[in-house]
Coordinates of C-alpha atoms in Angstrom, one line a residue:
X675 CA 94.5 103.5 118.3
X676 CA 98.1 105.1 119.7
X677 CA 96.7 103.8 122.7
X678 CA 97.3 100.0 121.3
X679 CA 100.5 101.2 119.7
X680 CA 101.9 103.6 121.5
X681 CA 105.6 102.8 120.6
X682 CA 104.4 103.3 117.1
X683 CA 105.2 107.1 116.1
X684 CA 101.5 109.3 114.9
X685 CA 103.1 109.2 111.9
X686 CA 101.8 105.6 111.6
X687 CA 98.8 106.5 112.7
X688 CA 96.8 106.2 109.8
X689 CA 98.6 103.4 108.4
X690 CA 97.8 101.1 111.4
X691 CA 94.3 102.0 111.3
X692 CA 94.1 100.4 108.5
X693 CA 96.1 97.5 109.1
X694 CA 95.6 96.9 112.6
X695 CA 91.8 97.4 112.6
X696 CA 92.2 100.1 114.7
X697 CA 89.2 102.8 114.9
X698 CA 90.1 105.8 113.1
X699 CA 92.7 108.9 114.6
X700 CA 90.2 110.9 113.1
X701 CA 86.9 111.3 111.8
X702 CA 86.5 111.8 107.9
X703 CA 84.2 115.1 108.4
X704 CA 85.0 117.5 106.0
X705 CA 83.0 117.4 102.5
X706 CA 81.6 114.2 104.0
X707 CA 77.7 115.6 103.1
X708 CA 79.0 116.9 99.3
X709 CA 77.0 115.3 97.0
X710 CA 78.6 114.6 93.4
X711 CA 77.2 111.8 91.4
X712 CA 79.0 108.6 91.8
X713 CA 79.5 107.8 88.1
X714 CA 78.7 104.1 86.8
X715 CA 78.4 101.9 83.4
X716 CA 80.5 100.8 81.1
X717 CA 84.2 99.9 82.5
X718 CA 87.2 98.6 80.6
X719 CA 90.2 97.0 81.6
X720 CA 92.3 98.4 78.6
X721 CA 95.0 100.4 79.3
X722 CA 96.3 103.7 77.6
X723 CA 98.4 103.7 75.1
X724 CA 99.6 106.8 75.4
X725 CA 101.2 108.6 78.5
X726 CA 99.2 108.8 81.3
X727 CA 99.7 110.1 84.8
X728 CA 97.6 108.1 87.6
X729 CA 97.8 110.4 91.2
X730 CA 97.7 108.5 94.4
X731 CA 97.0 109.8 98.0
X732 CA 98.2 107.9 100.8
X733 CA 98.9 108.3 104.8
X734 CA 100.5 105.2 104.6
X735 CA 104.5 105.2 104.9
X736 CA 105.9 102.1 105.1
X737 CA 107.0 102.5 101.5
X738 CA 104.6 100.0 100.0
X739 CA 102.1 102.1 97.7
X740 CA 105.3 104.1 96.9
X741 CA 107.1 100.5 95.7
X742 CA 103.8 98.8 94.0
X743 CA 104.0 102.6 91.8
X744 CA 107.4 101.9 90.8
X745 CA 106.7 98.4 90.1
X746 CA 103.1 99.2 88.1
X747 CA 105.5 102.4 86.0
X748 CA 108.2 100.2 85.5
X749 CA 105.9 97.6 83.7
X750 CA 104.0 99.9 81.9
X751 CA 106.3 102.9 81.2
X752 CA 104.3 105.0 79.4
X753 CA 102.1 105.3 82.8
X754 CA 103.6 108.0 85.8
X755 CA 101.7 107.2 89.2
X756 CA 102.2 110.4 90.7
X757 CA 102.3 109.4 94.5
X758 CA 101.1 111.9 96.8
X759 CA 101.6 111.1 101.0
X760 CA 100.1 113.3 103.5
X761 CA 100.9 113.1 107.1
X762 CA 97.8 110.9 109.3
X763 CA 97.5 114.3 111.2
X764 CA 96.1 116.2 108.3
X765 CA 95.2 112.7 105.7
X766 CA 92.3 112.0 107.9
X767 CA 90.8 115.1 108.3
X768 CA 91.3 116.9 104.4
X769 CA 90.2 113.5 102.9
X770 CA 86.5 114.0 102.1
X771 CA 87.7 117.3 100.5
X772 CA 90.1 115.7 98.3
X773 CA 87.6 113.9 97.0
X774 CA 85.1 116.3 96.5
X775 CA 87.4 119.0 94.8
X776 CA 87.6 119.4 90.9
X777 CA 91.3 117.9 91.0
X778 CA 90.2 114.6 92.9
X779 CA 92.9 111.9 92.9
X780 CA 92.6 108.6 90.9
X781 CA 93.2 106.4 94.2
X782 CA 93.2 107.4 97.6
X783 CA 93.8 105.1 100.9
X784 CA 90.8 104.5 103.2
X785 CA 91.5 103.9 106.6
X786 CA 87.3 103.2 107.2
X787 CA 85.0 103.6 104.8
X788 CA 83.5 106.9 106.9
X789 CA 81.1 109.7 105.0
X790 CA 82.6 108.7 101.8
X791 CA 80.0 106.7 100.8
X792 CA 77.2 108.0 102.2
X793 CA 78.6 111.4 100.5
X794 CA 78.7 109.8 97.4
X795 CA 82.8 110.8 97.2
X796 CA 83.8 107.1 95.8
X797 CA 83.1 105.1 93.1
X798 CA 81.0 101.2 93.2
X799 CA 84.1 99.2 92.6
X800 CA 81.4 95.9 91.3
X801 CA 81.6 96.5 87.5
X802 CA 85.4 96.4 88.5
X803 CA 85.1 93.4 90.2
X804 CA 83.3 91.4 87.4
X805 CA 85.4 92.9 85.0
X806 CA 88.7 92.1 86.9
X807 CA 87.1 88.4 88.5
X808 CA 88.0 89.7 92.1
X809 CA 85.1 88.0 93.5
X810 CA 87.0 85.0 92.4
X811 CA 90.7 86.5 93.1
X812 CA 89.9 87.2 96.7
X813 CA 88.7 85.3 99.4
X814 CA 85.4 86.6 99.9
X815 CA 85.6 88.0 103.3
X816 CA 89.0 89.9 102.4
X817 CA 86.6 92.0 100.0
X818 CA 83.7 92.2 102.6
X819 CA 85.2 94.5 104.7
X820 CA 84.7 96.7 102.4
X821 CA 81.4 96.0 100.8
X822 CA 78.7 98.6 102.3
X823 CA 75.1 99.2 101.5
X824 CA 74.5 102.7 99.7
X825 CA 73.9 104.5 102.4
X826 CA 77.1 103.1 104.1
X827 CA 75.8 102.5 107.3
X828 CA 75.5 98.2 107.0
X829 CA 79.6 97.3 106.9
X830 CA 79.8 93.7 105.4
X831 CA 77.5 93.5 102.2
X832 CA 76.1 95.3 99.4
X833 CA 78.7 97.0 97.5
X834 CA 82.3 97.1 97.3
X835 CA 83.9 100.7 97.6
X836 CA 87.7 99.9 98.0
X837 CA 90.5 97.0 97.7
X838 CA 93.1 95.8 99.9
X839 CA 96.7 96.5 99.4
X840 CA 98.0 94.4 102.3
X841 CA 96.8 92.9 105.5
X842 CA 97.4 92.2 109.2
X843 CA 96.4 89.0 111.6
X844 CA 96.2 88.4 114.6
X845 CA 97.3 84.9 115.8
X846 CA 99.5 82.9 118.3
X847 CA 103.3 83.4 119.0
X848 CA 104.7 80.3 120.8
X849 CA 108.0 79.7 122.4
X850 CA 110.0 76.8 120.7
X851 CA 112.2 76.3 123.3
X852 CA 109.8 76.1 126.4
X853 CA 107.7 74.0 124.2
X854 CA 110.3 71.6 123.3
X855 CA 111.5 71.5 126.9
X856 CA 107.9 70.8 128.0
X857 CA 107.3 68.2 125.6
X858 CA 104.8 70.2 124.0
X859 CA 104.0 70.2 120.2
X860 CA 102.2 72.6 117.9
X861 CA 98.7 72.5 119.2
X862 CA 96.1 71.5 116.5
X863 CA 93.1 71.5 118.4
X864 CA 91.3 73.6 121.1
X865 CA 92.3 70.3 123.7
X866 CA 95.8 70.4 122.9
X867 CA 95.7 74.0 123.7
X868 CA 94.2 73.8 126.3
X869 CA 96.6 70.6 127.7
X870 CA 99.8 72.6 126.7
X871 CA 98.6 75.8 129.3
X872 CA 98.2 73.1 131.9
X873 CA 101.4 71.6 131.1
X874 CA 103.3 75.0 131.0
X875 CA 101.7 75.5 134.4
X876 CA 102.3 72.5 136.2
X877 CA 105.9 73.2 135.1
X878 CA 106.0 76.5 136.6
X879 CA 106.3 78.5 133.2
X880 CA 104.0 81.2 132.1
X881 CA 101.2 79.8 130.1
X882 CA 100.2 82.9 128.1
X883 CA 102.2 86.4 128.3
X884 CA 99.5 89.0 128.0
X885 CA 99.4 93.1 128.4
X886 CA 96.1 94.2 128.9
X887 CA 96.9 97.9 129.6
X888 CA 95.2 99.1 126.2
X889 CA 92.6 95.6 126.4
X890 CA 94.2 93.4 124.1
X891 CA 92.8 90.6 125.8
X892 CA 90.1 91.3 123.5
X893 CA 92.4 89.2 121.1
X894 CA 92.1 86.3 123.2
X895 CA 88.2 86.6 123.3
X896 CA 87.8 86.9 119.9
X897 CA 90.4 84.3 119.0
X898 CA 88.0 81.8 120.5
X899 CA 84.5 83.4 119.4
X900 CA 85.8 83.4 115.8
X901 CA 87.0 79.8 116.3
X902 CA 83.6 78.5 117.6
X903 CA 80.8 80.5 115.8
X904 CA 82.9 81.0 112.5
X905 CA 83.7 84.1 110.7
X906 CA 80.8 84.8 109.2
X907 CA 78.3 84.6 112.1
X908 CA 81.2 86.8 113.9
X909 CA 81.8 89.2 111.2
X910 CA 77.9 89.4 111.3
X911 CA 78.3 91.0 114.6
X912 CA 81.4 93.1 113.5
X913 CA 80.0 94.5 110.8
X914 CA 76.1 95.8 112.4
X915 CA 74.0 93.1 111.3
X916 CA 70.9 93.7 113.0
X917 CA 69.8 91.6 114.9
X918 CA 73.1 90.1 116.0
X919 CA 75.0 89.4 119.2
X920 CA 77.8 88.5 120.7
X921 CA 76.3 86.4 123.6
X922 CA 76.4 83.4 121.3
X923 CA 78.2 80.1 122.4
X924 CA 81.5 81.3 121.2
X925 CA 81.3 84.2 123.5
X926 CA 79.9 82.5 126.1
X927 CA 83.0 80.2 125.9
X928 CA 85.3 82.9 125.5
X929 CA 84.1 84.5 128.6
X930 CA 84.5 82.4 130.9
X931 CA 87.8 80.9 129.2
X932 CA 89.7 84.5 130.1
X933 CA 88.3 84.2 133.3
X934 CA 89.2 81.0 134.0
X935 CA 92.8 81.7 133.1
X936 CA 92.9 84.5 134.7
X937 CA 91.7 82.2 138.2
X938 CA 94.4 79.6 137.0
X939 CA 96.9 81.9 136.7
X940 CA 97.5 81.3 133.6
X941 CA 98.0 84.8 133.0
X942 CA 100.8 87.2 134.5
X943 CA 100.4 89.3 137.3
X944 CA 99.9 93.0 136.8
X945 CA 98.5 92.1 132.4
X946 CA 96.1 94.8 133.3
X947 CA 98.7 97.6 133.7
X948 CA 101.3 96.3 131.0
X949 CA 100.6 97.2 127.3
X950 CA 101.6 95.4 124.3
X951 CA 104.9 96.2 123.7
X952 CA 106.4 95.3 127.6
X953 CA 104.2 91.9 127.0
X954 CA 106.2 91.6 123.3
X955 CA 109.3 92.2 125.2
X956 CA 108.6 90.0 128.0
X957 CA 107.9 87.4 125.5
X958 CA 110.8 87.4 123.4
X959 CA 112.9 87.2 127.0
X960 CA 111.4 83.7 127.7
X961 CA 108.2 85.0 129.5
X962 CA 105.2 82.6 128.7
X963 CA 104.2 79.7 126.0
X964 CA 101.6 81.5 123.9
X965 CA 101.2 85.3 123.2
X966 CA 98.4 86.3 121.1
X967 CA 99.7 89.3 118.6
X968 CA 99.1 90.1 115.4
X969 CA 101.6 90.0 112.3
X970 CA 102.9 93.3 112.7
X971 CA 105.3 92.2 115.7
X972 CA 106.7 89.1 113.9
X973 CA 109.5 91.1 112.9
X974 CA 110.2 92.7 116.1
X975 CA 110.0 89.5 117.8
X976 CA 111.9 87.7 115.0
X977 CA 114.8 90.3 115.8
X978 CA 114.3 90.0 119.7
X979 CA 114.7 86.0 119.6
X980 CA 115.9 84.9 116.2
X981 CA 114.3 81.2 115.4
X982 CA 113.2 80.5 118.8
X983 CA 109.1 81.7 118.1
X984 CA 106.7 79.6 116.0
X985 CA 103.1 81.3 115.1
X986 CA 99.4 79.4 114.7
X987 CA 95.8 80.4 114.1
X988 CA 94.0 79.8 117.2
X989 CA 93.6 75.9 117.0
X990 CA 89.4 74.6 117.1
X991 CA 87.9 71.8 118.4
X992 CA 89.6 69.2 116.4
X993 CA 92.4 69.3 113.4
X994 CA 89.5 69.9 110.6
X995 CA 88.6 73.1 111.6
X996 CA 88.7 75.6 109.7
X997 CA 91.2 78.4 110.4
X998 CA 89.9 82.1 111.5
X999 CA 92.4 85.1 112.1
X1000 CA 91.6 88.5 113.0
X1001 CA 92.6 91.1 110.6
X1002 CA 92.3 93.4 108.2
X1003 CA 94.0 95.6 105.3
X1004 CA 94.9 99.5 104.3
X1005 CA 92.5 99.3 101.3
X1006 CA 92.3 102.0 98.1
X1007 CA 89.3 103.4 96.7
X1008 CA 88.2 105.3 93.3
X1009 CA 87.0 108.6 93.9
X1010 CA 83.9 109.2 92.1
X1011 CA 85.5 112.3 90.2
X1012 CA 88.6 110.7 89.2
X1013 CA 89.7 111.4 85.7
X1014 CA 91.6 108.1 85.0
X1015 CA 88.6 105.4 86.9
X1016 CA 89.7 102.8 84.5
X1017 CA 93.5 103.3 84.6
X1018 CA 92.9 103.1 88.3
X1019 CA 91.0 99.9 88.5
X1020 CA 94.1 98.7 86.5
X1021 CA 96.7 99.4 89.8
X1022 CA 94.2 97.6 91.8
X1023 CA 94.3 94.7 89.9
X1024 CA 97.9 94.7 90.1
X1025 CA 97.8 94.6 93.8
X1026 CA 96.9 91.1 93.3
X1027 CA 99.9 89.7 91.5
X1028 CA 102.6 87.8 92.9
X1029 CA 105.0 91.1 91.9
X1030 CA 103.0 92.7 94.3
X1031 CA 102.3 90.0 97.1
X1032 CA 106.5 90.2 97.4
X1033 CA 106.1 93.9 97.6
X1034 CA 103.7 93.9 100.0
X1035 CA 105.4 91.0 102.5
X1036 CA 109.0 92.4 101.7
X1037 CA 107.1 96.2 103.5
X1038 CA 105.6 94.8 106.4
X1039 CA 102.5 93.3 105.5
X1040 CA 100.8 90.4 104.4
X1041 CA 100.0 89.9 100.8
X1042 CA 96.4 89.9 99.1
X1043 CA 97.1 87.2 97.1
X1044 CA 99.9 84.9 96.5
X1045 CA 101.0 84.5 100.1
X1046 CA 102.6 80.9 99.2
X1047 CA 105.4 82.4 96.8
X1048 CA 106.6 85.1 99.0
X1049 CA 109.2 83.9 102.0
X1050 CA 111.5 85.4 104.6
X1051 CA 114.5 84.0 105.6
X1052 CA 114.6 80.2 106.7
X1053 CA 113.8 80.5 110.3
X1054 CA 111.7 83.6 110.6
X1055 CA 108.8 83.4 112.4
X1056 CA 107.0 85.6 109.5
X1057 CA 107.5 82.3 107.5
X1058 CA 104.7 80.7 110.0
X1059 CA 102.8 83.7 110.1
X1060 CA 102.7 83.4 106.2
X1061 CA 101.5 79.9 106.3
X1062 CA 98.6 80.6 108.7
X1063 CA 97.6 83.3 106.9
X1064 CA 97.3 81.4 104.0
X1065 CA 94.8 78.7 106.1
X1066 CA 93.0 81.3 107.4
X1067 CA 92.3 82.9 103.8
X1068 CA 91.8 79.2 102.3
X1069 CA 89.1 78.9 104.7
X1070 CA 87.7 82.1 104.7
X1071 CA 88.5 83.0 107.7
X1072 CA 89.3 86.2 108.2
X1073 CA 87.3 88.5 110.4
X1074 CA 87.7 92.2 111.5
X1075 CA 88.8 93.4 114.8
X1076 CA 86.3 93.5 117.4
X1077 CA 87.4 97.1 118.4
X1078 CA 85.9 98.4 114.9
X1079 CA 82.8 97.7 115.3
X1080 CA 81.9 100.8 116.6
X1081 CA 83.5 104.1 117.9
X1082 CA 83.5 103.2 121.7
X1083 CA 84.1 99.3 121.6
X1084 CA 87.8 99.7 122.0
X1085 CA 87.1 101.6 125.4
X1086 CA 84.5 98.9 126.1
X1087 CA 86.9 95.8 125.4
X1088 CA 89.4 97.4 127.4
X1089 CA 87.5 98.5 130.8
X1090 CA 85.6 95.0 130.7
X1091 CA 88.6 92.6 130.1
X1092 CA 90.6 94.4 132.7
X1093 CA 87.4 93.9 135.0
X1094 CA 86.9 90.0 134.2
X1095 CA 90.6 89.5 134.1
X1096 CA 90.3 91.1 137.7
X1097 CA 87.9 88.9 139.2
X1098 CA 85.5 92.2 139.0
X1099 CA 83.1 91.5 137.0
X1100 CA 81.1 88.0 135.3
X1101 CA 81.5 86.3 132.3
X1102 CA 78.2 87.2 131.8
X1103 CA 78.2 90.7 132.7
X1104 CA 81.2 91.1 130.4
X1105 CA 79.7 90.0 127.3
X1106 CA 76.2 92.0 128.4
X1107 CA 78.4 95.4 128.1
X1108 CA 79.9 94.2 125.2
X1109 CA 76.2 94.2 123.3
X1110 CA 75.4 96.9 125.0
X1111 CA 77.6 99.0 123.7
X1112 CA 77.1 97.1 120.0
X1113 CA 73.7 98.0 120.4
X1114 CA 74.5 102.1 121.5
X1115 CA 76.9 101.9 118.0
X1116 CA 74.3 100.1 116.0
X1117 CA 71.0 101.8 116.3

């Protein structure tokens, strides 16, 4: 992950795990083979009328838990939600026995789902969800990720073990002032896409900024598999369903797309050995049309070139399609020995209020709910990046990142893209490692 990030500090590390779909900084081993009986039956969505304390854990320190606990005590004072953070050094690794210990927490962040599961360390949020109506809150592949079968091994389905708190996506920066210059408006299909690179090209400007250096060209390849197979047949793939594959027609087309751009040069010289942050920076200094990023640079960019970038979902074949964004959420789960399950269930509802979607976009991320009443200042790009995440959770179109599929995909994406994006390898050849490796992680 630090590889993806590195101007991030570690002490994100376990925050952008989670947000940025990142595979874990560490394993959850410890305590991961305890067995205590997750508890289920009767739930209730009462809350107590007397005091009550509700304890937290958390890696995550962008201040968001820390502000959605002051807003949850401040409108229910007689409830303290004792917030507890530990570093993504040590989260990670003393996790599992947190949560198998007599003085469990109520809540604790998940950056993956893990042993916890499988160890029976967190509770079967589904009598929640009926009794809350989050099946009908949340768009249903928000919740998927982290739905698992019992043994945790199939991601995707079964049962749901945590809720989001907030959310990443990955989409397309665009210059406004190149674009206008050029003629060039807001792409709404593949073919207008596909025209504006031309365009850009023919006009000597860089069609698409990219640094490859850590394989983030992965986001333009799954950008376009998502757009033409649809998020569910790709989060199929994502999430281990057997049988699945990733040399479908949207990878096929994806392919040969970066490689094509790559021939065009549509791309800039030397992508493979720039990484994400000099490609932000070049960006933000005029360098190319389109940069595929996710939300978490909007304000960096924002700052870097104040209302000069607009942001899109990748456009599909023509204006009906429906949207599809890579991304996913730091998410909260109910150990099975909490002593408050009920009261905890309570904060997770809460998470899906307007309160808390301005909490959540006013900290950095996206909200779970809500995203049409929160807004940044006229002009900020996050303002577009709002909208489209908005489309992309009206059309269910959300997907997680390719890279956490399994624990060597990330390495995969990386050495492959660099390889097609060098003119050493196929189109073919590239998406034939790509299920290799699936298939390694999936057996």
């Amino acid at each position: 992950m630090s590889a993806r990030f590195p101007r991030r500090t570690a002490a994100m590390c376990a925050l952008l795990v989670a947000a940025t779909g990142l595979t874990a900084c560490n394993g959850l081993t410890p305590g991961g083979g305890t067995k205590s009986a997750a508890p289920s039956g009767p739930v209730s969505t009462a809350l107590p009328t007397g005091n009550a304390t509700l304890t937290v854990v958390s890696s995550e320190n962008a201040g968001t838990t820390k502000a959605l606990a002051e807003a949850f005590h401040a409108k229910h004072p007689n409830i303290t939600v004792d917030f507890q953070y530990t570093g993504p050094d040590d989260y990670d690794k003393s996790l599992n026995l947190k949560l198998s210990s007599d003085d469990a927490p109520d809540l604790a962040l998940l950056n993956k789902l893990g042993t916890t599961v499988k160890g029976n360390l967190i509770r079967d949020l589904d009598p929640y969800t009926q009794a809350y109506g989050w099946d009908t809150k949340y768009p249903s592949s928000q919740l998927d990720q982290w739905r698992a079968s019992d043994d945790g091994k199939q991601l995707g389905a079964g049962h749901l073990w945590a809720a989001p708190a907030g959310f990443s996506v990955v989409g397309v920066y665009y210059n406004k002032e190149i674009a206008a210059k050029l003629g060039i408006g807001v792409p709404k299909t593949r073919a207008e896409f596909e025209a504006a690179l031309a365009k850009a090209k023919a006009a000597g400007e860089l069609p698409v900024q990219l640094g490859n250096l850590q394989g983030h060209s992965s986001f333009v390849v799954q950008s376009i598999v998502d757009s033409v197979d649809g998020a569910a047949k790709t989060s199929d793939w994502v999430n281990g369903k057997q049988g699945s594959t990733v040399d479908t027609r949207g990878g096929a087309d994806a392919a040969t797309t970066l490689s094509d751009w790559a021939k065009k040069g549509y791309l800039p010289e030397g992508a493979n050995g720039t990484d994400l942050p000099g490609s932000v920076a070049a960006f933000t200094k005029g360098s190319g049309l389109f940069l595929f990023d996710g939300s978490w640079d909007a304000q960096v960019i924002d700052k870097a070139a104040p209302g000069k970038v607009g942001f899109l979902p990748f456009p599909g074949a023509d204006a009906a399609s429906k949207a599809t964004g890579i991304g996913t959420s730091v998410a909260y789960a109910i150990p099975a020995k909490s002593k408050n399950p009920d009261l905890a269930a309570a904060f997770l509802d809460f998470m899906n209020t307007p309160e808390a979607a301005q909490i959540q976009f006013s900290t950095g991320f996206l909200p779970v709910a809500h995203a049409d009443q929160v807004k940044a200042p006229e002009g900020n790009v996050m303002n577009e990046v709002t909208a489209a995440w908005g489309k992309v959770n009206t059309d269910n179109g959300l997907v997680n990142f390719f890279a956490n599929t399994d624990a060597t995909m990330n390495d995969t994406l990386t050495s492959q893209g660099q390889q097609l994006i060098g003119g050493k390898t196929t189109p073919d050849a590239y998406l034939a490692a790509l299920q290799a490796d699936w298939l390694k992680g999936h057996q």
